[in-house]
Coordinates of C-alpha atoms and ligand atoms in Angstrom, one line a residue:
M1 CA -17.9 10.0 0.8
T2 CA -17.8 9.3 -2.5
L3 CA -14.9 10.8 -4.3
Q4 CA -16.4 13.7 -5.7
E5 CA -18.2 14.8 -2.0
L6 CA -14.4 14.7 -0.3
S7 CA -13.2 16.7 -3.3
A8 CA -15.7 19.4 -2.8
Y9 CA -14.7 19.1 0.6
V10 CA -11.3 19.7 0.8
A11 CA -12.1 22.5 -1.4
A12 CA -13.6 23.4 1.3
E13 CA -11.7 23.3 3.6
F14 CA -9.1 25.1 1.3
E15 CA -11.4 28.4 1.7
K16 CA -11.6 28.5 5.4
T17 CA -8.3 27.8 5.2
Y18 CA -6.4 30.4 2.6
G19 CA -9.3 32.6 1.9
R20 CA -9.7 31.7 -1.5
P21 CA -11.0 28.9 -3.1
P22 CA -8.0 26.3 -4.6
R23 CA -7.3 26.3 -8.4
W24 CA -6.0 22.1 -9.1
I25 CA -7.5 19.6 -6.9
A26 CA -5.3 15.1 -7.2
A27 CA -6.6 12.9 -5.2
A28 CA -4.6 9.0 -5.0
P29 CA -6.0 6.0 -3.2
G30 CA -4.9 3.8 -0.4
R31 CA -4.3 0.0 -1.5
V32 CA -5.1 -3.0 -0.4
N33 CA -3.2 -6.1 -1.0
L34 CA -5.7 -9.0 -2.0
I35 CA -1.7 -11.7 -1.8
G36 CA 1.4 -11.9 -3.0
E37 CA 3.3 -10.1 0.6
H38 CA 7.4 -9.0 1.0
T39 CA 7.2 -10.5 -2.9
D40 CA 7.9 -6.7 -4.6
Y41 CA 11.5 -5.8 -3.7
N42 CA 12.1 -10.2 -4.9
D43 CA 11.4 -9.2 -8.5
G44 CA 7.4 -11.8 -7.5
F45 CA 4.4 -11.1 -8.2
V46 CA 2.1 -8.8 -5.8
L47 CA -1.9 -8.3 -6.2
P48 CA -3.2 -5.6 -4.9
M49 CA -6.0 -3.4 -5.7
A50 CA -7.0 -0.4 -4.8
I51 CA -9.3 1.7 -2.4
E52 CA -12.8 4.2 -1.7
F53 CA -9.6 6.4 0.6
Y54 CA -7.8 8.7 -0.6
S55 CA -5.4 11.2 -0.3
V56 CA -6.5 14.8 -1.7
M57 CA -4.8 17.7 -2.4
A58 CA -5.5 21.4 -2.9
A59 CA -3.4 23.9 -4.3
D60 CA -3.1 27.6 -6.0
R61 CA -0.5 30.2 -6.2
P62 CA 0.2 31.7 -3.5
V63 CA -1.2 35.4 -3.1
D64 CA 2.9 36.8 -2.3
G65 CA 4.4 35.0 -6.0
K66 CA 7.2 33.2 -3.3
N67 CA 8.7 30.6 -4.7
V68 CA 7.7 28.5 -1.7
I69 CA 5.3 25.7 -0.6
T70 CA 3.2 25.4 1.6
L71 CA 1.7 22.4 2.9
R72 CA -1.1 22.2 5.7
S73 CA -2.8 18.8 6.7
T74 CA -6.4 18.8 8.3
L75 CA -4.8 16.0 10.4
E76 CA -1.6 17.7 11.4
K77 CA -0.5 20.4 13.6
E78 CA 2.5 21.4 12.3
V79 CA 3.0 23.3 8.7
A80 CA 5.3 22.1 6.3
T81 CA 7.7 24.7 3.9
I82 CA 9.8 23.7 1.1
D83 CA 11.7 26.3 0.0
L84 CA 12.0 26.0 -3.9
S85 CA 15.7 28.5 -5.0
A86 CA 17.1 25.8 -1.5
P87 CA 18.0 22.1 -2.8
V88 CA 15.1 20.2 -1.2
Q89 CA 16.4 18.0 1.8
P90 CA 14.6 15.9 4.3
A91 CA 13.2 18.6 6.9
P92 CA 11.2 18.1 10.1
P93 CA 7.8 18.0 9.9
K94 CA 8.2 14.3 10.0
W95 CA 4.9 13.9 7.5
G96 CA 6.3 16.5 5.5
N97 CA 9.1 14.2 3.7
Y98 CA 6.8 12.4 1.1
P99 CA 5.4 15.0 -0.6
R100 CA 9.2 16.9 0.0
G101 CA 11.0 13.6 -1.3
V102 CA 8.3 13.6 -4.5
V103 CA 9.2 17.8 -4.9
A104 CA 12.8 16.5 -5.4
G105 CA 12.3 14.3 -7.9
F106 CA 10.5 16.6 -10.3
L107 CA 12.9 18.8 -9.6
A108 CA 15.2 16.4 -10.6
R109 CA 13.5 15.5 -14.3
G110 CA 13.9 19.7 -14.8
Q111 CA 10.4 19.8 -13.6
N112 CA 9.7 22.6 -11.1
P113 CA 5.9 23.0 -9.9
G114 CA 6.4 26.6 -8.7
G115 CA 5.5 28.3 -5.4
L116 CA 1.9 26.2 -4.0
D117 CA -0.5 26.8 -1.1
V118 CA -1.5 23.0 -0.8
L119 CA -4.2 21.8 1.7
L120 CA -3.5 18.8 2.2
H121 CA -6.8 15.8 3.9
S122 CA -6.3 12.0 3.9
T123 CA -8.9 9.0 4.5
V124 CA -6.9 6.6 4.0
P125 CA -6.0 5.0 7.4
L126 CA -2.4 5.9 9.2
G127 CA -0.4 3.6 9.7
S128 CA -2.3 0.8 9.1
G129 CA -1.1 -0.6 6.2
L130 CA -3.4 0.5 3.3
S131 CA -0.5 2.7 2.1
S132 CA -1.4 6.0 3.4
S133 CA 1.8 7.0 2.9
A134 CA 2.2 6.3 -1.2
A135 CA -1.1 7.7 -1.8
L136 CA 0.1 10.6 -0.5
E137 CA 3.0 10.9 -2.0
V138 CA 1.8 9.5 -6.0
C139 CA -1.1 12.2 -5.3
T140 CA 2.1 15.1 -4.6
A141 CA 3.0 13.4 -8.5
T142 CA -0.2 13.9 -9.7
L143 CA -0.9 17.5 -8.3
I144 CA 2.8 18.9 -9.3
E145 CA 1.4 16.9 -12.8
T146 CA -1.4 18.9 -13.4
V147 CA -0.1 22.2 -12.1
T148 CA 3.0 22.0 -14.5
G149 CA 0.4 20.5 -16.8
K150 CA 2.8 18.2 -17.7
T151 CA 2.3 14.1 -16.9
I152 CA 5.0 12.0 -16.8
D153 CA 4.6 7.7 -17.5
P154 CA 2.8 7.0 -14.6
V155 CA 5.6 3.8 -14.2
E156 CA 7.8 5.7 -13.2
K157 CA 5.8 8.1 -12.1
A158 CA 6.2 5.2 -9.9
L159 CA 9.7 4.4 -9.1
L160 CA 9.8 8.7 -8.3
C161 CA 7.7 8.6 -5.8
Q162 CA 9.8 5.1 -4.3
Q163 CA 12.5 7.0 -4.4
A164 CA 11.3 9.7 -2.8
E165 CA 10.4 6.9 0.3
H166 CA 12.8 5.5 0.1
H167 CA 15.0 9.0 0.3
F168 CA 12.5 10.9 3.0
A169 CA 11.1 8.5 4.4
N170 CA 14.1 6.1 5.0
V171 CA 11.7 3.1 4.1
P172 CA 13.0 1.0 1.2
C173 CA 10.1 -0.2 0.8
G174 CA 9.5 -3.0 -3.7
I175 CA 6.9 -1.1 -5.9
M176 CA 3.4 -2.4 -5.0
D177 CA 1.9 0.4 -3.3
Q178 CA 3.4 3.5 -5.8
F179 CA 2.7 1.2 -8.9
I180 CA -1.2 0.1 -6.9
S181 CA -1.5 4.1 -6.3
A182 CA -1.2 5.5 -9.7
L183 CA -2.2 2.6 -11.7
G184 CA -5.0 0.4 -10.0
R185 CA -8.9 0.4 -12.6
E186 CA -12.3 0.4 -10.8
G187 CA -13.0 -2.6 -10.9
H188 CA -9.9 -4.4 -10.7
L189 CA -6.9 -6.0 -9.1
L190 CA -4.1 -5.5 -11.0
L191 CA -1.6 -8.7 -10.9
L192 CA 2.1 -6.7 -11.0
D193 CA 5.3 -8.5 -12.1
C194 CA 8.2 -6.7 -10.0
R195 CA 10.4 -7.8 -11.9
T196 CA 9.3 -7.0 -15.7
R197 CA 6.5 -4.3 -14.1
A198 CA 4.4 -6.3 -16.8
T199 CA 0.8 -5.7 -15.9
Q200 CA -2.0 -7.7 -16.2
L201 CA -5.7 -7.0 -14.7
V202 CA -7.9 -9.2 -12.3
P203 CA -11.2 -8.0 -12.2
M204 CA -13.5 -8.6 -9.7
S205 CA -16.9 -7.5 -10.2
D206 CA -19.0 -10.8 -9.0
P207 CA -21.5 -9.5 -6.9
S208 CA -21.4 -12.1 -5.0
V209 CA -18.2 -11.5 -3.8
A210 CA -16.6 -9.5 -1.3
L211 CA -13.1 -8.1 0.0
L212 CA -13.3 -6.7 3.8
I213 CA -10.7 -4.6 5.2
L214 CA -9.9 -5.6 8.9
N215 CA -8.1 -2.7 10.6
T216 CA -6.6 -4.1 14.1
N217 CA -6.4 -0.5 15.6
V218 CA -2.4 -1.4 16.2
K219 CA -0.6 0.8 14.4
H220 CA 2.8 -0.4 12.2
E221 CA 6.2 1.6 12.3
L222 CA 7.9 0.6 9.0
G223 CA 11.3 2.5 9.4
S224 CA 11.7 0.9 12.6
G225 CA 14.0 -1.7 10.7
E226 CA 12.6 -4.7 10.1
Y227 CA 11.4 -4.2 6.9
A228 CA 15.1 -3.4 6.2
R229 CA 16.5 -6.2 7.8
R230 CA 13.6 -9.1 5.6
R231 CA 14.8 -6.7 2.6
A232 CA 18.1 -8.0 4.0
E233 CA 17.8 -11.3 4.4
C234 CA 16.0 -12.0 1.6
E235 CA 19.0 -10.6 -0.9
Q236 CA 21.7 -12.9 1.8
A237 CA 19.2 -15.6 1.4
A238 CA 19.4 -15.0 -2.5
K239 CA 23.6 -15.0 -3.0
I240 CA 23.6 -18.2 -1.2
I241 CA 21.3 -19.9 -3.4
G242 CA 22.9 -18.5 -6.3
V243 CA 20.3 -16.4 -7.9
A244 CA 20.0 -13.2 -9.1
S245 CA 16.7 -12.5 -6.7
L246 CA 14.3 -15.2 -4.9
R247 CA 12.3 -14.9 -7.6
D248 CA 14.7 -17.6 -9.9
A249 CA 15.1 -19.8 -6.9
T250 CA 12.9 -23.4 -6.6
P251 CA 11.8 -24.7 -4.0
D252 CA 14.3 -27.4 -4.6
Q253 CA 17.2 -25.3 -4.8
L254 CA 16.2 -23.6 -1.4
E255 CA 16.5 -27.0 0.0
R256 CA 19.8 -28.0 -1.7
S257 CA 21.0 -24.5 -0.1
R258 CA 19.4 -25.1 3.2
E259 CA 22.5 -26.9 4.9
K260 CA 24.4 -22.9 3.7
M261 CA 22.0 -21.0 5.3
S262 CA 20.6 -19.7 9.3
E263 CA 17.7 -21.5 10.3
V264 CA 16.2 -18.1 9.9
V265 CA 17.5 -17.4 6.2
Y266 CA 15.9 -20.7 5.2
R267 CA 12.1 -19.3 6.4
R268 CA 12.4 -16.5 4.8
A269 CA 13.0 -17.2 1.3
R270 CA 10.9 -19.9 1.6
H271 CA 8.0 -17.7 2.4
V272 CA 8.8 -15.4 -0.2
I273 CA 9.5 -18.5 -2.8
G274 CA 6.0 -19.7 -2.2
E275 CA 4.5 -16.0 -1.9
I276 CA 5.9 -15.6 -5.1
E277 CA 4.1 -18.9 -6.7
R278 CA 0.7 -18.7 -4.5
T279 CA -0.1 -15.4 -5.7
V280 CA 0.0 -16.5 -10.0
H281 CA -2.6 -19.0 -8.6
A282 CA -4.9 -16.7 -6.7
A283 CA -5.2 -14.3 -9.4
E284 CA -5.8 -17.9 -11.9
G285 CA -8.6 -18.5 -9.0
I286 CA -9.8 -15.4 -9.3
R287 CA -10.7 -15.4 -13.1
A288 CA -12.0 -18.9 -12.4
S289 CA -14.3 -17.5 -10.1
N290 CA -13.5 -20.6 -7.8
W291 CA -13.4 -18.7 -4.1
P292 CA -12.8 -21.4 -2.5
T293 CA -9.1 -22.1 -3.6
V294 CA -8.2 -17.8 -3.2
G295 CA -8.9 -18.5 -0.3
V296 CA -7.0 -21.9 0.8
L297 CA -3.9 -19.9 0.3
M298 CA -4.8 -16.3 1.4
Y299 CA -4.8 -18.5 4.6
A300 CA -1.2 -20.2 3.4
S301 CA 0.1 -17.1 3.2
H302 CA -1.0 -15.2 6.6
A303 CA 0.5 -18.9 8.2
A304 CA 4.0 -18.6 6.3
L305 CA 3.7 -14.5 7.1
R306 CA 3.3 -15.1 10.9
D307 CA 5.6 -18.4 10.9
D308 CA 8.3 -17.7 8.5
Y309 CA 8.0 -14.6 8.3
E310 CA 7.6 -13.3 11.0
V311 CA 6.1 -9.8 10.3
S312 CA 2.5 -10.4 11.7
C313 CA 1.0 -9.7 15.1
A314 CA -0.8 -11.2 18.1
E315 CA -3.8 -9.0 17.0
L316 CA -3.3 -9.8 13.9
D317 CA -3.7 -13.7 14.2
V318 CA -6.5 -13.4 16.4
I319 CA -8.8 -11.6 12.8
V320 CA -7.5 -14.6 11.1
E321 CA -8.5 -17.6 14.1
L322 CA -11.7 -15.6 13.9
A323 CA -12.6 -15.2 10.5
Q324 CA -11.2 -19.5 10.3
S325 CA -13.8 -20.3 13.0
I326 CA -16.6 -18.4 11.1
G327 CA -15.5 -20.8 7.6
L328 CA -17.4 -21.8 4.6
N329 CA -20.4 -22.0 6.5
G330 CA -20.3 -18.6 7.2
G331 CA -19.6 -17.6 4.8
V332 CA -15.6 -16.8 4.5
Y333 CA -13.1 -17.8 2.0
G334 CA -10.0 -16.5 3.3
C335 CA -7.8 -14.0 5.0
R336 CA -4.9 -12.7 6.0
M337 CA -3.4 -10.2 7.3
T338 CA -1.5 -7.5 4.1
G339 CA 0.9 -4.9 3.7
G340 CA 4.7 -4.7 5.4
G341 CA 2.2 -6.5 8.8
F342 CA 3.4 -5.6 12.5
G343 CA -0.3 -4.5 13.0
G344 CA -2.7 -3.1 10.6
C345 CA -4.8 -4.6 9.0
C346 CA -6.3 -8.1 7.7
V347 CA -7.9 -8.6 4.7
A348 CA -10.5 -11.0 3.6
L349 CA -12.8 -12.9 1.3
V350 CA -15.9 -13.1 1.7
Q351 CA -19.8 -14.1 0.8
A352 CA -21.2 -10.5 -0.1
D353 CA -24.6 -11.3 1.5
A354 CA -22.5 -12.4 4.9
V355 CA -20.6 -9.9 4.8
P356 CA -22.8 -7.7 8.2
A357 CA -23.1 -10.3 10.3
I358 CA -19.6 -11.0 9.7
A359 CA -18.3 -8.3 10.5
R360 CA -20.5 -7.5 13.7
K361 CA -18.9 -11.4 14.3
I362 CA -15.3 -10.5 14.2
G363 CA -16.0 -7.4 15.6
A364 CA -17.5 -8.6 18.6
D365 CA -15.1 -11.5 19.3
Y366 CA -12.3 -8.6 18.5
K367 CA -13.2 -7.2 21.3
A368 CA -13.7 -9.3 23.8
R369 CA -10.1 -11.1 22.7
T370 CA -8.0 -7.5 22.6
G371 CA -10.5 -4.6 24.6
I372 CA -9.7 -3.3 21.0
D373 CA -12.2 -2.2 19.1
A374 CA -11.7 -3.4 15.2
T375 CA -12.7 -1.0 12.0
I376 CA -14.1 -3.2 9.3
F377 CA -15.4 -1.8 6.5
A378 CA -15.7 -3.0 2.9
S379 CA -13.9 -1.8 -0.4
R380 CA -14.2 -2.4 -4.0
P381 CA -11.7 -1.8 -6.2
A382 CA -11.3 2.1 -7.2
A383 CA -8.8 3.2 -10.0
G384 CA -6.2 5.4 -9.7
A385 CA -4.4 8.5 -8.9
T386 CA -7.1 11.3 -11.0
I387 CA -7.2 15.3 -11.8
I388 CA -10.4 15.8 -10.5
Q389 CA -9.8 19.8 -10.9
G390 CA -7.2 20.8 -13.5
Ligands
GLA401 C1 4.8 -2.1 2.5 C2 5.6 -1.6 0.8 C3 5.5 -2.6 -0.6 C4 5.5 -4.1 0.1 C5 4.4 -4.6 1.5 C6 4.9 -5.7 1.5 O1 4.0 -1.8 2.2 O2 5.8 -0.7 0.8 O3 7.1 -2.2 -0.9 O4 6.9 -4.6 -0.1 O5 4.9 -3.9 2.9 O6 3.4 -6.5 0.7

């Protein structure tokens, strides 16, 4: 479904739900990260792209004129309401906390959207490492910009959404997901320096290669504490080495401090320091269309996430093994887990004309090994958040 078709669907659903057509429609995409995992909160580099899967919100003023935002979702039974005449705090239902946090952020800036009837629909698979939550946050922010007629700087917008995730969903995430959902560019990956927030567009338009997203269909839960623990371990490593963040640490410095840290903290830091370097090299490889080199870096990234950072899981490892066994001769350059980990998706860099054969083979072998049906699809790099009807 194109974004236009998706919006028409959401507009029709809004009319069914509220009995009148929507006045505003906004959308924000999910993302896949090609490389640079668990580097964003270490001031490092990431290389994501927005994907052609979106959160879409249609809205209108409520007929009763009340100062309340009513949020309904095509995917959730429970209705979320935000009373704008009282302080906005986290509250059930859980899914409503992402928009709730964003509304709180806008109110703190003095930008009050006023009462709204909202209908949400999302095609970003939930809990799959494709940033369904960031898409929902950035979609809410874009809707508020549309309604108030006042856009904010996109970097500030991403930061506001990140704060919503920190304080209303309790995930101390980095900036990557909200950033790419707000600032993605069609046909491009974004090399983001998470320290300076400087970006470079990396064209990804060679028709001979494609990016496959392979969903293990094992759901992940970043709020479970593992994510926060990794973040704390990285901070500990930086402190022991004597640098502001692991972005500043070299492999030599890490080796010199090895005795002063636990084996686990050492391995966490080894992943991050290596991954930051791999990400910069991968961006160079893509610019030069040096696909085999990019593929090698992707496999190395996965191995470090599996062995040193310990955020992979059996099903993600199976997909990477299957991709690796097809190999270059079968059209696979590289494959790795993407996103926070503990389930979710892999991303594979493949030859475009081999996509159907690769998807068939991995799908069948994954089912045979795990008993689970994977969902496999390709996506071109999409544009970031957009106002569809304003
Ligand atoms: C999640 C977080 C991001 C990032 C990734 C891991 O998606 O939201 O900020 O840390 O995990 O790279």
